[in-house]
mmCIF file of C-alpha atoms and ligand atoms in Angstrom:
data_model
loop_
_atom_site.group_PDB
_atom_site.id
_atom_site.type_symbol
_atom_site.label_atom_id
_atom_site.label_comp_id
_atom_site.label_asym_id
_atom_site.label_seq_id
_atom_site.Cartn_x
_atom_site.Cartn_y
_atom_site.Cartn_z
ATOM 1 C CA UNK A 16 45.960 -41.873 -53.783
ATOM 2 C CA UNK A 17 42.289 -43.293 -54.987
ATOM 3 C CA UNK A 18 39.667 -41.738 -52.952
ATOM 4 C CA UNK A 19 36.439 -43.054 -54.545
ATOM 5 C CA UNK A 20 35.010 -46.359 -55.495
ATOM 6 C CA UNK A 21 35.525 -45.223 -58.882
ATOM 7 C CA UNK A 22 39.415 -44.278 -58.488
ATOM 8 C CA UNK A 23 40.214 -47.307 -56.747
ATOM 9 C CA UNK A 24 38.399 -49.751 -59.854
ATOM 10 C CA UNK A 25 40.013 -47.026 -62.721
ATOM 11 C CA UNK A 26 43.807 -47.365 -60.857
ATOM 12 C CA UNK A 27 43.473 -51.403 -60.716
ATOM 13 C CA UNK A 28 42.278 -51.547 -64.436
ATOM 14 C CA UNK A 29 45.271 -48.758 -65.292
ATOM 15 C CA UNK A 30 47.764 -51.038 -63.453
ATOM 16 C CA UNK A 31 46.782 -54.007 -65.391
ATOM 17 C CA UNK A 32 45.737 -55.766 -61.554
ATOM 18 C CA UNK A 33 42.795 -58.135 -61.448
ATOM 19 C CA UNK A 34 39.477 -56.916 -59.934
ATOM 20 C CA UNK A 35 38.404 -59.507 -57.289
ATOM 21 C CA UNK A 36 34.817 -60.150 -56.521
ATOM 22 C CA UNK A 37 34.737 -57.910 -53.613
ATOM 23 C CA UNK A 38 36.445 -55.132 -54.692
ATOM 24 C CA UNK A 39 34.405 -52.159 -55.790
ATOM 25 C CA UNK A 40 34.096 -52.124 -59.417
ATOM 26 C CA UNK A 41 30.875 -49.913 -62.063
ATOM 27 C CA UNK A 42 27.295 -51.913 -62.372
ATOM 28 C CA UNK A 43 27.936 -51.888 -66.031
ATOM 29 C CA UNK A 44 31.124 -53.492 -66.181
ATOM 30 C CA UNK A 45 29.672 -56.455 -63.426
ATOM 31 C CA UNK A 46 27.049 -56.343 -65.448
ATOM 32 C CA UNK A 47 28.995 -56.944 -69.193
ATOM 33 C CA UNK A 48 30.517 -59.719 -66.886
ATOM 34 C CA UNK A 49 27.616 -61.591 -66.148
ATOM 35 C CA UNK A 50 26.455 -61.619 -69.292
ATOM 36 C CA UNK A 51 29.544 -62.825 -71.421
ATOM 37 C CA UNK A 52 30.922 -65.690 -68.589
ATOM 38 C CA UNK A 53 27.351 -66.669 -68.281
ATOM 39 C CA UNK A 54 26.655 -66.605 -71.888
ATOM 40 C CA UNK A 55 30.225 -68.434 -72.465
ATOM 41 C CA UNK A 56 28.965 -71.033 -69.590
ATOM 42 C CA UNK A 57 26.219 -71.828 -71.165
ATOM 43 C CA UNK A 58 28.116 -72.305 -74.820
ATOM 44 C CA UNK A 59 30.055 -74.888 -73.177
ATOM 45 C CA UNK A 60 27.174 -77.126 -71.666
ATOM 46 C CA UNK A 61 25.186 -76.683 -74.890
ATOM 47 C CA UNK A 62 28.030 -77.519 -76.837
ATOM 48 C CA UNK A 63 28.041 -81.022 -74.940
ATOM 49 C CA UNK A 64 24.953 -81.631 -77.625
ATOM 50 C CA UNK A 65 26.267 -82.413 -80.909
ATOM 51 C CA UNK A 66 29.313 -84.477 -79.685
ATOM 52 C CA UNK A 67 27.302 -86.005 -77.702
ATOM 53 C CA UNK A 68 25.066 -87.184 -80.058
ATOM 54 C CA UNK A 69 27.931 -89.510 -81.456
ATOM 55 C CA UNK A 70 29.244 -91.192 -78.283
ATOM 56 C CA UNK A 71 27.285 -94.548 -78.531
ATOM 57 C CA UNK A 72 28.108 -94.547 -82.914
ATOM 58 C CA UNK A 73 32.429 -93.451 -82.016
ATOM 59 C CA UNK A 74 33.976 -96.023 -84.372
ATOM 60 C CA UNK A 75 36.328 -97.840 -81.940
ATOM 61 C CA UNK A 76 36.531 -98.267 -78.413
ATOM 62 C CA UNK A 77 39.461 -95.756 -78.298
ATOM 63 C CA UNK A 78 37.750 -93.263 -79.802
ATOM 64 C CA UNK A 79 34.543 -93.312 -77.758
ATOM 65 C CA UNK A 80 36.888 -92.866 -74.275
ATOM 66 C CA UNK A 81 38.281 -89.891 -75.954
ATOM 67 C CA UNK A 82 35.376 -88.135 -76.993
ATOM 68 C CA UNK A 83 33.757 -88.925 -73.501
ATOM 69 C CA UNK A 84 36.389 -87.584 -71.502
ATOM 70 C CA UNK A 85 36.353 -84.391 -74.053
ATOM 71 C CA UNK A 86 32.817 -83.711 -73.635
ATOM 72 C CA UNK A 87 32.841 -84.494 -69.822
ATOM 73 C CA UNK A 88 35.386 -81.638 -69.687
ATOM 74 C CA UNK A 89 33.236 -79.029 -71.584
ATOM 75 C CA UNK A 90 30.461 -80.061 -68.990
ATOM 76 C CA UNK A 91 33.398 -78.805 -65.931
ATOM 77 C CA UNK A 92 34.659 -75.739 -68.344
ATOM 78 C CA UNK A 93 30.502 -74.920 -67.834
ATOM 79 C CA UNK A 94 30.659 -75.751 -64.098
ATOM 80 C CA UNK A 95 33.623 -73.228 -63.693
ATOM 81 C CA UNK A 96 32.616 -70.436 -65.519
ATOM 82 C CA UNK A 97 28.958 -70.847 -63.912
ATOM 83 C CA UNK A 98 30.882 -70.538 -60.284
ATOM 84 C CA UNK A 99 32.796 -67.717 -61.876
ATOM 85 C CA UNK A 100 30.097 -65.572 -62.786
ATOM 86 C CA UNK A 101 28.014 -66.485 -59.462
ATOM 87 C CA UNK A 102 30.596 -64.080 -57.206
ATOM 88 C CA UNK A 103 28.909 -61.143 -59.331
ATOM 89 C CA UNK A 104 26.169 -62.123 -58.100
ATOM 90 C CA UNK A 105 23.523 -63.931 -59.844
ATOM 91 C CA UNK A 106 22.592 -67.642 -59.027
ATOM 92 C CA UNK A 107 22.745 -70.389 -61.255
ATOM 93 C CA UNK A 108 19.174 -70.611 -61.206
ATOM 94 C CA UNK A 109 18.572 -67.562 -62.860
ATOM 95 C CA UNK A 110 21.442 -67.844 -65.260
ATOM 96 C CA UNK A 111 19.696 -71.220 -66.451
ATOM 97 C CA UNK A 112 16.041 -69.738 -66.401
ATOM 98 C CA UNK A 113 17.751 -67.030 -68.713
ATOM 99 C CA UNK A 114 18.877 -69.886 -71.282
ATOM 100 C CA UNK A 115 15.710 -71.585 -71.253
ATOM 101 C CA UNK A 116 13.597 -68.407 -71.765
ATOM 102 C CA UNK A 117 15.877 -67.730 -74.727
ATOM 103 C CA UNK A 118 17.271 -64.427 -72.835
ATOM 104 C CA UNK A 119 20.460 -65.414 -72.958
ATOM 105 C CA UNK A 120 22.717 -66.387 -76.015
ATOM 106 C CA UNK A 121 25.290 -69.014 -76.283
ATOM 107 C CA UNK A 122 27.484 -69.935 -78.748
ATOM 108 C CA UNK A 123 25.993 -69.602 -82.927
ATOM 109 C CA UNK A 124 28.370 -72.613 -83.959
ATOM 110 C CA UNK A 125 26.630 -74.853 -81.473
ATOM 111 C CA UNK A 126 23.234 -74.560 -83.349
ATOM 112 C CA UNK A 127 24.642 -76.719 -86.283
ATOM 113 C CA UNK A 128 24.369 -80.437 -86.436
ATOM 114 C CA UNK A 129 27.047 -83.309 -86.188
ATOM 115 C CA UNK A 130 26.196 -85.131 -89.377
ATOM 116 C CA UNK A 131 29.022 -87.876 -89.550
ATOM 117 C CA UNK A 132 31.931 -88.861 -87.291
ATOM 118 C CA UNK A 133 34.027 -86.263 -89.313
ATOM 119 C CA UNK A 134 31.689 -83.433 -87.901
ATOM 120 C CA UNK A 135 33.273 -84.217 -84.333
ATOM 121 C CA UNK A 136 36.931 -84.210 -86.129
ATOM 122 C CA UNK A 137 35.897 -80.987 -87.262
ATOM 123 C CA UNK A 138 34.707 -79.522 -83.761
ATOM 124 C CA UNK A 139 37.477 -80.553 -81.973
ATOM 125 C CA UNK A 140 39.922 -79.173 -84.699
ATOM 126 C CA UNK A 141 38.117 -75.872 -85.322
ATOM 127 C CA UNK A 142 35.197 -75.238 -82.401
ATOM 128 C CA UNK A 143 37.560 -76.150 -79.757
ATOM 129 C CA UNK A 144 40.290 -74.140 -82.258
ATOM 130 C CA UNK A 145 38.632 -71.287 -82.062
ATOM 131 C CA UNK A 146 38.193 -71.186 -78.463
ATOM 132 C CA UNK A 147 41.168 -71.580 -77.448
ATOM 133 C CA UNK A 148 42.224 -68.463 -79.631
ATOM 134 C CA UNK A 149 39.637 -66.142 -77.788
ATOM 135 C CA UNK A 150 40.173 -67.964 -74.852
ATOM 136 C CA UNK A 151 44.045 -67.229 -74.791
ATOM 137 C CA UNK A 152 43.400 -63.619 -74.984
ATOM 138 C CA UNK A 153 41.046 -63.728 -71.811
ATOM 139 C CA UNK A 154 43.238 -65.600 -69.798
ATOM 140 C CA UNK A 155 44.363 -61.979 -68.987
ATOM 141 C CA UNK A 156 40.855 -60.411 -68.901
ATOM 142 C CA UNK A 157 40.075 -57.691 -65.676
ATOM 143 C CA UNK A 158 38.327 -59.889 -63.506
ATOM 144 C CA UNK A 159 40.139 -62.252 -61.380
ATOM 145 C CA UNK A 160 37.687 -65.336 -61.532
ATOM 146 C CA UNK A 161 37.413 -65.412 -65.325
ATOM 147 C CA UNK A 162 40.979 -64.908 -65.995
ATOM 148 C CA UNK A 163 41.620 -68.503 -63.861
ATOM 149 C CA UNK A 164 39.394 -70.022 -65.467
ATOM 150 C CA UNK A 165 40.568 -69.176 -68.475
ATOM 151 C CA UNK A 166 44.091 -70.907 -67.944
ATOM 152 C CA UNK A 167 42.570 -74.823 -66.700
ATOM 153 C CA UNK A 168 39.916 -74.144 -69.476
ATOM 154 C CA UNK A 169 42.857 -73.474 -72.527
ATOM 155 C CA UNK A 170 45.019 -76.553 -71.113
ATOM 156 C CA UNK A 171 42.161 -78.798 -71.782
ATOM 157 C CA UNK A 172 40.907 -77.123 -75.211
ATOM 158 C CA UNK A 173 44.515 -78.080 -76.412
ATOM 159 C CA UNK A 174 43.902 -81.778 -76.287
ATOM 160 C CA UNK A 175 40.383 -81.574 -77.777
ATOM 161 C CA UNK A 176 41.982 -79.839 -80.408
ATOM 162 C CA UNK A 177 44.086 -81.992 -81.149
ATOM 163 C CA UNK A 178 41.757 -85.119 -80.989
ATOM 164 C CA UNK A 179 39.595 -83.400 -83.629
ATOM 165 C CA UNK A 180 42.642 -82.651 -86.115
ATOM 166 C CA UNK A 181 43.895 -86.069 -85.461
ATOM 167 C CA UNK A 182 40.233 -87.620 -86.565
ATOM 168 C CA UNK A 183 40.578 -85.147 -89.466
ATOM 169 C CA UNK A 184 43.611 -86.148 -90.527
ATOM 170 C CA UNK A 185 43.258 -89.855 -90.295
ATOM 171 C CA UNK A 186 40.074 -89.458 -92.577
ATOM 172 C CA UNK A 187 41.768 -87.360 -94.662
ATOM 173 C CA UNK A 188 44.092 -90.086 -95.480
ATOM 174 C CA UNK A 189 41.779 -93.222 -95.454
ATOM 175 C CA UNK A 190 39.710 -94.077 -98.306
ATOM 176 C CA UNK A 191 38.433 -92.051 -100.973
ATOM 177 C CA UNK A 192 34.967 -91.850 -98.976
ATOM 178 C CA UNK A 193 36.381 -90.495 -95.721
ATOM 179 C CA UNK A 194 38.333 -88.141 -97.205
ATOM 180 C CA UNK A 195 35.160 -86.375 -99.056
ATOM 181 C CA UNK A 196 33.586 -86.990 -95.298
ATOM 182 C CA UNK A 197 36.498 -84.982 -94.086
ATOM 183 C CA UNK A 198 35.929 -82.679 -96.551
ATOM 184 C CA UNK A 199 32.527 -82.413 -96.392
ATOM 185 C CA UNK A 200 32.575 -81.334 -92.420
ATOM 186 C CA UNK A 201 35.247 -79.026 -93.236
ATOM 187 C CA UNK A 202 32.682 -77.475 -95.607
ATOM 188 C CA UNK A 203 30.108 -76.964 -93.318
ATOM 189 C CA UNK A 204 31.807 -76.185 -90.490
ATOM 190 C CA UNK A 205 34.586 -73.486 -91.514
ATOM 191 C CA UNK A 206 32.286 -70.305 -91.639
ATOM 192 C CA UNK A 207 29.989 -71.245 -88.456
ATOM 193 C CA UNK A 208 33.999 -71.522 -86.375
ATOM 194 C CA UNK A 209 34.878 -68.052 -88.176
ATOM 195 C CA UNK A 210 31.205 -66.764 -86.860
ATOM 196 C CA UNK A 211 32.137 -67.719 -83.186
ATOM 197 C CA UNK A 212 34.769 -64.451 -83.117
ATOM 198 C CA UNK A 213 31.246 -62.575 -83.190
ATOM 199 C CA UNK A 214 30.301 -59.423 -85.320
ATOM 200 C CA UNK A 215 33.414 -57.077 -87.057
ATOM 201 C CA UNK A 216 34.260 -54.692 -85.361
ATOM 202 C CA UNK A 217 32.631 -52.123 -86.898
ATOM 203 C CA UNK A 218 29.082 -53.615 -85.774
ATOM 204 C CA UNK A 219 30.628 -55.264 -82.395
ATOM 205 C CA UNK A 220 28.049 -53.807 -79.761
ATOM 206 C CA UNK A 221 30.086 -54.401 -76.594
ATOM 207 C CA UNK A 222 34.028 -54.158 -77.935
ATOM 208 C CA UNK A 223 34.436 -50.309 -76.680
ATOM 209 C CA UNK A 224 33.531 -51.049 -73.089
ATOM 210 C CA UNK A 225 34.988 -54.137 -73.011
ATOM 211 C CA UNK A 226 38.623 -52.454 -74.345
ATOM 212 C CA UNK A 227 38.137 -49.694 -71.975
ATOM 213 C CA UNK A 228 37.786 -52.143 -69.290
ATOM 214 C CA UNK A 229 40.202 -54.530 -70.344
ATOM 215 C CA UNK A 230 37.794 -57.698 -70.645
ATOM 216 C CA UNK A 231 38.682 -57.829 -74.138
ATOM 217 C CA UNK A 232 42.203 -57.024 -75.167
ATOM 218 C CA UNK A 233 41.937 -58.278 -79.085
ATOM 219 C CA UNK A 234 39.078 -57.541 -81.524
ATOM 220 C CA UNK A 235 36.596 -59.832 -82.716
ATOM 221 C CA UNK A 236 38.622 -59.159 -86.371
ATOM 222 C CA UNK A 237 42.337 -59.292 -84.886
ATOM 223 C CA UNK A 238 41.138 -62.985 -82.997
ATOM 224 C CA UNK A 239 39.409 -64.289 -86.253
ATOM 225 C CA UNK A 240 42.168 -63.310 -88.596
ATOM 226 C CA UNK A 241 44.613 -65.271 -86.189
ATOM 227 C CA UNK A 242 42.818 -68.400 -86.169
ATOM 228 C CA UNK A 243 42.349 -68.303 -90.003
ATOM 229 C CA UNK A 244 45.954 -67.407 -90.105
ATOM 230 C CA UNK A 245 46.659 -70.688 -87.973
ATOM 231 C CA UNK A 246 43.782 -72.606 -89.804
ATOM 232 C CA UNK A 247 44.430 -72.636 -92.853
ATOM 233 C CA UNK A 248 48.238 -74.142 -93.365
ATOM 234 C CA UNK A 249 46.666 -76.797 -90.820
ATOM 235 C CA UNK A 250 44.300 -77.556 -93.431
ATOM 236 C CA UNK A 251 47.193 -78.179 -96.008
ATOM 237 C CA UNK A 252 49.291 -80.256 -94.139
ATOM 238 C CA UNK A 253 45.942 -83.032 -93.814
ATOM 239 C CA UNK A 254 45.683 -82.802 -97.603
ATOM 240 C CA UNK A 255 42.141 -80.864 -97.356
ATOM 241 C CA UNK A 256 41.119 -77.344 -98.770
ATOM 242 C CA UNK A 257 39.459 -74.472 -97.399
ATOM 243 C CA UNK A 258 36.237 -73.775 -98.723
ATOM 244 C CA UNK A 259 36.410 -70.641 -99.957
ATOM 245 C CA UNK A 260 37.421 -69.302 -103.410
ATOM 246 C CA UNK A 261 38.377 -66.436 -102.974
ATOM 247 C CA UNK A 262 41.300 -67.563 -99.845
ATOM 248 C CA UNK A 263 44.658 -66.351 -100.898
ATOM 249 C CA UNK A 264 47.787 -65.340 -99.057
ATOM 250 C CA UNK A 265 48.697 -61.683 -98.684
ATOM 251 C CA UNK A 266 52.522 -61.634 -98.650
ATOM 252 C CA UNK A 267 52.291 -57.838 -97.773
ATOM 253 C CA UNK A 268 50.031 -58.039 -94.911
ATOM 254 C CA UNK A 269 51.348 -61.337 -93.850
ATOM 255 C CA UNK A 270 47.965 -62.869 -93.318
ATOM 256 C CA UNK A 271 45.345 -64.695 -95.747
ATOM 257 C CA UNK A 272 42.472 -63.059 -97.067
ATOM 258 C CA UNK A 273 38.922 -64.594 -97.195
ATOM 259 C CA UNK A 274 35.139 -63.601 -98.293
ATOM 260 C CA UNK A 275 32.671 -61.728 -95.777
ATOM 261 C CA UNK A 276 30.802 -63.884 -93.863
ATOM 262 C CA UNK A 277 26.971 -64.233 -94.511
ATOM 263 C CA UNK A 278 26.163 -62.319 -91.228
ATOM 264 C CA UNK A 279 22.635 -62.413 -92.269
ATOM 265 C CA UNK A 280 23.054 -66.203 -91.590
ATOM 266 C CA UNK A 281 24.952 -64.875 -87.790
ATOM 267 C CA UNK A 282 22.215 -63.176 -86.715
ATOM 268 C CA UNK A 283 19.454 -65.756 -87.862
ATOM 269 C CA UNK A 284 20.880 -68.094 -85.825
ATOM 270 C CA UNK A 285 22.039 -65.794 -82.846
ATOM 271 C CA UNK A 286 18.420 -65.339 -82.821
ATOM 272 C CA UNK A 287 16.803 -68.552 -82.563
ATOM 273 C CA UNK A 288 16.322 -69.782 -86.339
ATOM 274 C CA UNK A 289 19.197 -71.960 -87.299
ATOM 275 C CA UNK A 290 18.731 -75.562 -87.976
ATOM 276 C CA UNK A 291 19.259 -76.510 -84.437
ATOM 277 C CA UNK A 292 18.570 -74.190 -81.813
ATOM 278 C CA UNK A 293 14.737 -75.168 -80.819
ATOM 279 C CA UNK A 294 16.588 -78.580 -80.231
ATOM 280 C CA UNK A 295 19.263 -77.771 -78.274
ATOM 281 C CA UNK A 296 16.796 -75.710 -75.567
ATOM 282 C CA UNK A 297 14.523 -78.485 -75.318
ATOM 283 C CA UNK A 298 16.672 -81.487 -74.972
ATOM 284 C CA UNK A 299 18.135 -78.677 -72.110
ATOM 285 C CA UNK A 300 15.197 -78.233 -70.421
ATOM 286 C CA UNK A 301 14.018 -82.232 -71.077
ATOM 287 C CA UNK A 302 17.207 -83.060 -68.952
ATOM 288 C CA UNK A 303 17.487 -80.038 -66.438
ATOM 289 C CA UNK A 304 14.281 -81.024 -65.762
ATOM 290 C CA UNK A 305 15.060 -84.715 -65.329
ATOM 291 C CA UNK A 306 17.528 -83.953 -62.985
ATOM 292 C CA UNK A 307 15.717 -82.201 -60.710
ATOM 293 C CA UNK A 308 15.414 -84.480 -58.198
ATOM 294 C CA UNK A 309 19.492 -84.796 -58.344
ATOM 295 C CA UNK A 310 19.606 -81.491 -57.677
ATOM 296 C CA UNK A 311 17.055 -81.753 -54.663
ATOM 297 C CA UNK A 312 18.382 -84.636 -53.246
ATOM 298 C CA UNK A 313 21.865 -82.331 -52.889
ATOM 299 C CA UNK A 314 19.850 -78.962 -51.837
ATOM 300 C CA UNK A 315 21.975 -77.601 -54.284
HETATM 301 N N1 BYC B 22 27.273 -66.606 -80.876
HETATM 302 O O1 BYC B 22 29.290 -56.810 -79.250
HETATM 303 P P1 BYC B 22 29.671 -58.208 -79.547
HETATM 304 C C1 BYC B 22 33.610 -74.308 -76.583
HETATM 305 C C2 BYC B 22 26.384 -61.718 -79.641
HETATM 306 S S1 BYC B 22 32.485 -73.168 -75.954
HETATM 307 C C3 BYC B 22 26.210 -66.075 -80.231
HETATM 308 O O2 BYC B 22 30.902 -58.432 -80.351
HETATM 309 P P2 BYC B 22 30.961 -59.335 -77.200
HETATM 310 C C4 BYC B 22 33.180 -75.679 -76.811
HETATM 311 C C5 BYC B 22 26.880 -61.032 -78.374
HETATM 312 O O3 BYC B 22 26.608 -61.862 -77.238
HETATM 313 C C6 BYC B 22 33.354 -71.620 -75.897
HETATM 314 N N2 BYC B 22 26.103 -64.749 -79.943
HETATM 315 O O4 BYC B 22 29.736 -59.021 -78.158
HETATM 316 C C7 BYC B 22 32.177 -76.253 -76.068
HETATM 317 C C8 BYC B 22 26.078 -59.757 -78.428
HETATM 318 O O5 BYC B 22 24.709 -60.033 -78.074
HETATM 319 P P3 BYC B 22 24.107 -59.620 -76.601
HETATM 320 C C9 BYC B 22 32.634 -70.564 -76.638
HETATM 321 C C10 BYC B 22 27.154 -63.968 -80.291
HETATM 322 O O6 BYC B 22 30.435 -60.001 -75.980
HETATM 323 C C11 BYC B 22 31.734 -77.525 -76.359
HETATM 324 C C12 BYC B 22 26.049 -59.431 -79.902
HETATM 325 O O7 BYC B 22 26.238 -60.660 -80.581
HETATM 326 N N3 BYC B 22 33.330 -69.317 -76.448
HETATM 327 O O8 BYC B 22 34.706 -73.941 -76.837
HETATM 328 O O9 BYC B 22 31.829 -58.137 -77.033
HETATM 329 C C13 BYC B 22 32.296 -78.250 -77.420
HETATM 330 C C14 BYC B 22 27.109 -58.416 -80.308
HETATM 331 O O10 BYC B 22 28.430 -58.982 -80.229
HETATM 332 C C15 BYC B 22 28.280 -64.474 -80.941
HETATM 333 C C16 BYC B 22 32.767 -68.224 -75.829
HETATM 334 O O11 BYC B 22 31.649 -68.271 -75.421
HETATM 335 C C17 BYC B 22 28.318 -65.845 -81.233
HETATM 336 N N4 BYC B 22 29.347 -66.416 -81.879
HETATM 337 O O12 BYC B 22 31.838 -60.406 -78.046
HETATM 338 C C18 BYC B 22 33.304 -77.691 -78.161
HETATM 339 C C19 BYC B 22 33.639 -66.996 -75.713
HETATM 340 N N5 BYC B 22 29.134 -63.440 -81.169
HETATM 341 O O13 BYC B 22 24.933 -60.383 -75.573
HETATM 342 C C20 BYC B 22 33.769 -76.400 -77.869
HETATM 343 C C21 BYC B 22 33.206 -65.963 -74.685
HETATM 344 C C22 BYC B 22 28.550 -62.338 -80.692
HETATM 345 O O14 BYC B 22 24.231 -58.138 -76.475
HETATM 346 N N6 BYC B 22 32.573 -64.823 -75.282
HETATM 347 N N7 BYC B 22 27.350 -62.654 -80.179
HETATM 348 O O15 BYC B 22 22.684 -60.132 -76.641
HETATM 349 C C23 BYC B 22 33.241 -63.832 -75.905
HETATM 350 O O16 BYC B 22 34.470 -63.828 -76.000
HETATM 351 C C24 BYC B 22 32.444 -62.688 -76.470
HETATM 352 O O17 BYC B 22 31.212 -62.621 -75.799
HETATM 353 C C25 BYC B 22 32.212 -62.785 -78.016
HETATM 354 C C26 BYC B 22 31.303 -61.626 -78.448
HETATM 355 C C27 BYC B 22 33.542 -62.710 -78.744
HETATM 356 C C28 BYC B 22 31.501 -64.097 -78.389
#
């Protein structure tokens, strides 16, 4: 029979139950909590940026509904996951002053930009793609809150990614031109999606207190190797290639095999130098600030 605080979280995690946001549970594993959902909340509404960007130039009326109703959903996946790390208690004040102050991370792939309407084939098809890999796994992370809002969050990631691979595909068999375009995203996007998995293991910071905890139940590797296992015979059937000379299929292992990743390039941007991550915090704060008044007007 638990006696202690302690017992009581260690016999939940043990029996695979989900901790609740009362229950009694260590300051560092609420506070590994609040900074992944946060930091994972804030990926989504910063994401909203680069699709956005191409809502008023979607080439047909079909395609604009679809990418608004996909980007409206990433702002709710943000709303969630902001409600789901407020019962650890921090407000959504300070989780937003912590973006803005550049405390905070949020997703590396978002700092890229959306060159052509491909780009948003290719986000759908691989950023949302990747997701939904991680984002299966955590569907049975520890804490209660996270875990169901993991499970609405996946459902809709399925249908972005599928609106992305259908764009892909479509250019992929159009002209000459919008199959290099096709191409050409694929190119620039296919290492930032493999970055999203986050460090190997071997230089993962977090990964051994978030297995011990059971917020993480696959490795950054295991998750990344899936999707590129998934990825890349996607990329085949659309006619397109993976950019990377040295890909090739490991009939022992069962899985493909592709170069390192230029982490030097991971951290750069994880730390405020790619291309686009002064613009992404100031068109943030340009509309947070905006908005003020909404928020005012609601006392909320
Ligand atoms: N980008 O010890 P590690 C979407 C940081 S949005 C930036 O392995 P952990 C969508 C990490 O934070 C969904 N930073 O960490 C939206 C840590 O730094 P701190 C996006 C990264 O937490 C709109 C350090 O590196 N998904 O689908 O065990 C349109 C060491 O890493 C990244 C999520 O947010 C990165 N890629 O594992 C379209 C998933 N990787 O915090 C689509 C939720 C690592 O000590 N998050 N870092 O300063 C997670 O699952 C985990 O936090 C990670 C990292 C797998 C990302």
């Amino acid at each position: 029979m638990p006696t202690t605080t302690t017992d009581i979280f260690t016999e939940k995690i043990e029996r695979d139950l989900a901790i609740e946001p009362r229950d009694p549970m260590p300051e560092e594993y609420r506070r590994h909590l609040m900074r992944q959902i946060s930091q994972h909340a804030h990926s989504e509404v910063i994401g909203m940026q680069p699709e956005g960007n191409w809502i008023t130039r979607a080439p047909s009326l079909r395609a604009k509904m679809i990418l608004l109703a996909k980007i409206q959903d990433e702002g709710g996946h943000g709303l969630y996951l902001y409600s789901a790390a407020e019962t650890l208690g921090i407000s959504r004040e300070e989780m937003i002053e912590q973006l803005q102050t550049g405390k905070a991370r949020y997703s590396s792939v978002f700092n890229y930009p959306a060159l052509t309407w491909a780009d948003i084939g290719a986000i759908g098809w691989l950023v949302d793609g990747a997701a939904i890999v991680n984002q299966v796994m955590l569907q049975r992370t520890s804490y209660g809150p996270y875990a169901r809002a993991m499970v609405r969050i996946c459902k809709e990631e399925s249908f972005h990614q599928r609106q992305g691979y259908e764009i892909m595909a479509k250019m992929a068999a159009g002209t000459p031109e919008q199959h290099e375009m096709a191409q050409d995203a694929l190119n620039r996007w296919w290492a930032p999606a493999l970055m999203m998995f986050g460090p190997s293991d071997a230089e993962s910071l977090h990964s051994k207190a978030a297995f011990q905890w059971k917020i993480k139940r696959e490795s950054n590797d295991a998750l990344r190797q899936k999707f590129i296992d998934k990825t890349v015979q996607q990329t085949e059937v659309i006619g397109l290639k993976v950019p990377d000379p040295n890909l090739r299929f490991n009939a022992e292992t069962g899985h493909y095999e592709t170069s390192p990743l230029n982490w030097d390039e991971f951290h750069r941007v994880i730390n405020g130098d790619g291309p686009c991550n002064r613009q992404r915090l100031e068109h943030h704060r340009k509309f947070h600030e905006e908005g003020r008044w909404v928020r005012e007007a609601c006392q909320c």
